[in-house]
Amino acid sequence: MSHQTVIVLDFGGQYNQLIARRVRECSVYCEVKPYTTPLEQLKAMDPIGIIFTGGPNSVYLETSPHVDPEIFTWGVPILGICYGCQLMAHTLGGQVTEAQEDSAREYGKTVTYYDTGCKLFHGLPEQGVSWMSHGDYMAKVPEGFRLAAHSDACPNVAIADEARGFYGVQYHPEVNHTQHGTDMIRNFLYEVCHAAGDWTMGDYKNTAIAQIREKVGDGKVLLALSGGVDSSVAAALLAEAVGSQLTCVFVDHGLMRKNEGDEVERAFAPWDINFIRVDAETRFLIKLAGVTEPEHKRKIIGEEFIRVFEEEAKKIGAVDYLAQGTIYPDVIESGAGDAAVIKSHHNVGALPDHVDFKEIIEPLRLLFKDEVRQLGRELGLPEYLVSRQPFPGPGLAIRIIGDVTKAKADMLREADAIFREEAALTGEDRRLSQFFAALTNMRSVGVMGDGRTYDYAIALRAVTTDDFMTADWARIPYELLDRISVRIVNEVPGVNRVLYDITSKPPATVEFE
């Protein structure tokens, strides 16, 4: 694809994906590569800039990850972040040591002072808060570098050799805790690397469609459509590219939210594709009967999904390509190095091994989730599908505590729909990262119409988060919770109590099971 590229060289940092996302948000394409990638492969990518990530090691240890010094001779700008900054200093003749005093170690939010004459901080305030996480200290800065930022405890928070385009920061500009951090990354991209900003989802859509058409030719493509964001956008992109050559098998296991199956089917009506919706509710419920252990539920649903998909695939016969909605975080986490738009056959993991196909197509494997959503909008998918919140593959089965029955699933569907409807009416849904109803396995005494009831309790869950690694319970207005509770108890038979979960993650998880 004809766009400028930045390489994010990964040294084991926990924020490597976040760095790449920040670069992409600045309309510059980047790829995350392990530090072990051969230099000739990196150079062949013709990068306009390179970013060294953080990492858990100390650069002065022989066992720590290092980089061939040749990379500094390419004339390509380099930004080192935390470990990456210390690695640059260590490699270019500076000295990095273990901090001898507590004052030289910095962790968390730190007031930092910036030299705005440095290109990295051009146009930014002279003072702000940065997110530190380092126990080592640059005792000696390499020749040619100057100090570009400091804190009360550390004189060399940032260093710069502007003649060569080398910059290093000992904090993490990619995290939200660092004020103006994204602006610093943008300055590196545009002020130092002279980026053109040529990475857009509109361009990606057109290029990917052309590549898919060239790859597939007159072949047939088969896709297992879950109805989630990734598989739906992959299906729309393929539909735009090859139309009736695409078959989508949508396995409706009967454990989706209210009207969700109909919404998915309606979303693909504009395309001339072979859309197969399999009503497998009874089949899944029979398999789940009496099962209460969450992991057992997941395993049953996963295996049954594959069996249903296999049966439908056999009806279709041989296909040329099996498509799936793999996205870039999956690629990074697996350690894969090849990030082509369309990838040849590989170990398909949970997908059926004996469906008759030649190769795999993964048209989203370059994209982060937010880019996938934007691509979906470019393709004309409805917003209710594109902006869909995370929904577990096993669906409502793991939001029903205990055994799963149709009656319980219907009960939960109605309660969840009321929660969503009321949140949307007030606009509260736009503030929440994820929210849903769960059916507890608890029954309690209640009074309705002067009569005694002994019915189920619904638990409401809502969280706010940036990355879902941690999450805080959402402070929903009491008035809204009151309306939701009143409606659920009055409109959902079998429920006489509504609870609100005020546990953050950790110690809890977002989902109940």
CSV table of C-alpha atoms in Angstrom, one decimal, residues 11 52-61 64-67 72 78-99 104-107 132-142 145 154 156-159 167-172:
chain,number,residue,atom,x,y,z
A,11,PHE,CA,11.3,-3.9,23.3
A,52,PHE,CA,11.6,2.6,20.3
A,53,THR,CA,9.1,1.4,22.9
A,54,GLY,CA,9.5,1.1,26.6
A,55,GLY,CA,10.4,-2.2,28.3
A,56,PRO,CA,10.9,-3.9,31.7
A,57,ASN,CA,14.6,-4.4,31.4
A,58,SER,CA,17.8,-2.4,32.3
A,59,VAL,CA,19.8,-1.5,29.2
A,60,TYR,CA,23.2,-2.1,30.9
A,61,LEU,CA,22.5,-5.8,31.4
A,64,SER,CA,18.5,-7.1,28.0
A,65,PRO,CA,17.2,-6.5,24.4
A,66,HIS,CA,19.4,-4.3,22.3
A,67,VAL,CA,19.5,-3.0,18.8
A,72,PHE,CA,21.3,5.0,13.8
A,78,ILE,CA,14.1,8.0,16.0
A,79,LEU,CA,12.1,8.6,19.1
A,80,GLY,CA,13.0,6.6,22.2
A,81,ILE,CA,10.3,6.2,24.9
A,82,CYS,CA,11.4,5.2,28.5
A,83,TYR,CA,13.5,2.1,27.9
A,84,GLY,CA,13.8,3.2,24.3
A,85,CYS,CA,15.3,6.5,25.4
A,86,GLN,CA,17.8,4.8,27.7
A,87,LEU,CA,18.7,2.3,25.0
A,88,MET,CA,19.4,5.1,22.6
A,89,ALA,CA,21.7,6.8,25.2
A,90,HIS,CA,23.4,3.6,26.1
A,91,THR,CA,24.1,2.6,22.4
A,92,LEU,CA,25.3,6.0,21.4
A,93,GLY,CA,27.9,6.4,24.1
A,94,GLY,CA,26.0,7.7,27.1
A,95,GLN,CA,25.8,6.0,30.4
A,96,VAL,CA,22.7,4.5,32.1
A,97,THR,CA,22.9,3.2,35.6
A,98,GLU,CA,20.6,2.1,38.4
A,99,ALA,CA,19.3,5.1,40.2
A,104,ALA,CA,16.2,9.7,40.8
A,105,ARG,CA,13.5,7.1,40.4
A,106,GLU,CA,10.2,8.4,39.1
A,107,TYR,CA,6.9,6.6,38.9
A,132,MET,CA,6.9,8.4,34.6
A,133,SER,CA,7.9,4.7,35.1
A,134,HIS,CA,11.7,4.3,35.4
A,135,GLY,CA,14.1,3.1,38.0
A,136,ASP,CA,17.3,3.7,36.0
A,137,TYR,CA,19.1,7.0,35.4
A,138,MET,CA,21.0,8.5,32.5
A,139,ALA,CA,24.2,9.4,34.3
A,140,LYS,CA,25.8,10.7,31.1
A,141,VAL,CA,24.0,12.0,28.0
A,142,PRO,CA,25.6,11.0,24.6
A,145,PHE,CA,22.5,15.5,22.6
A,154,CYS,CA,15.6,14.5,37.1
A,156,ASN,CA,17.3,14.7,31.7
A,157,VAL,CA,13.6,13.8,31.4
A,158,ALA,CA,14.0,14.4,27.6
A,159,ILE,CA,17.1,14.6,25.4
A,167,TYR,CA,14.8,12.3,20.6
A,168,GLY,CA,14.3,10.5,23.8
A,169,VAL,CA,11.8,10.9,26.7
A,170,GLN,CA,11.9,9.0,30.0
A,171,TYR,CA,8.1,9.2,30.4
A,172,HIS,CA,5.2,7.7,28.4
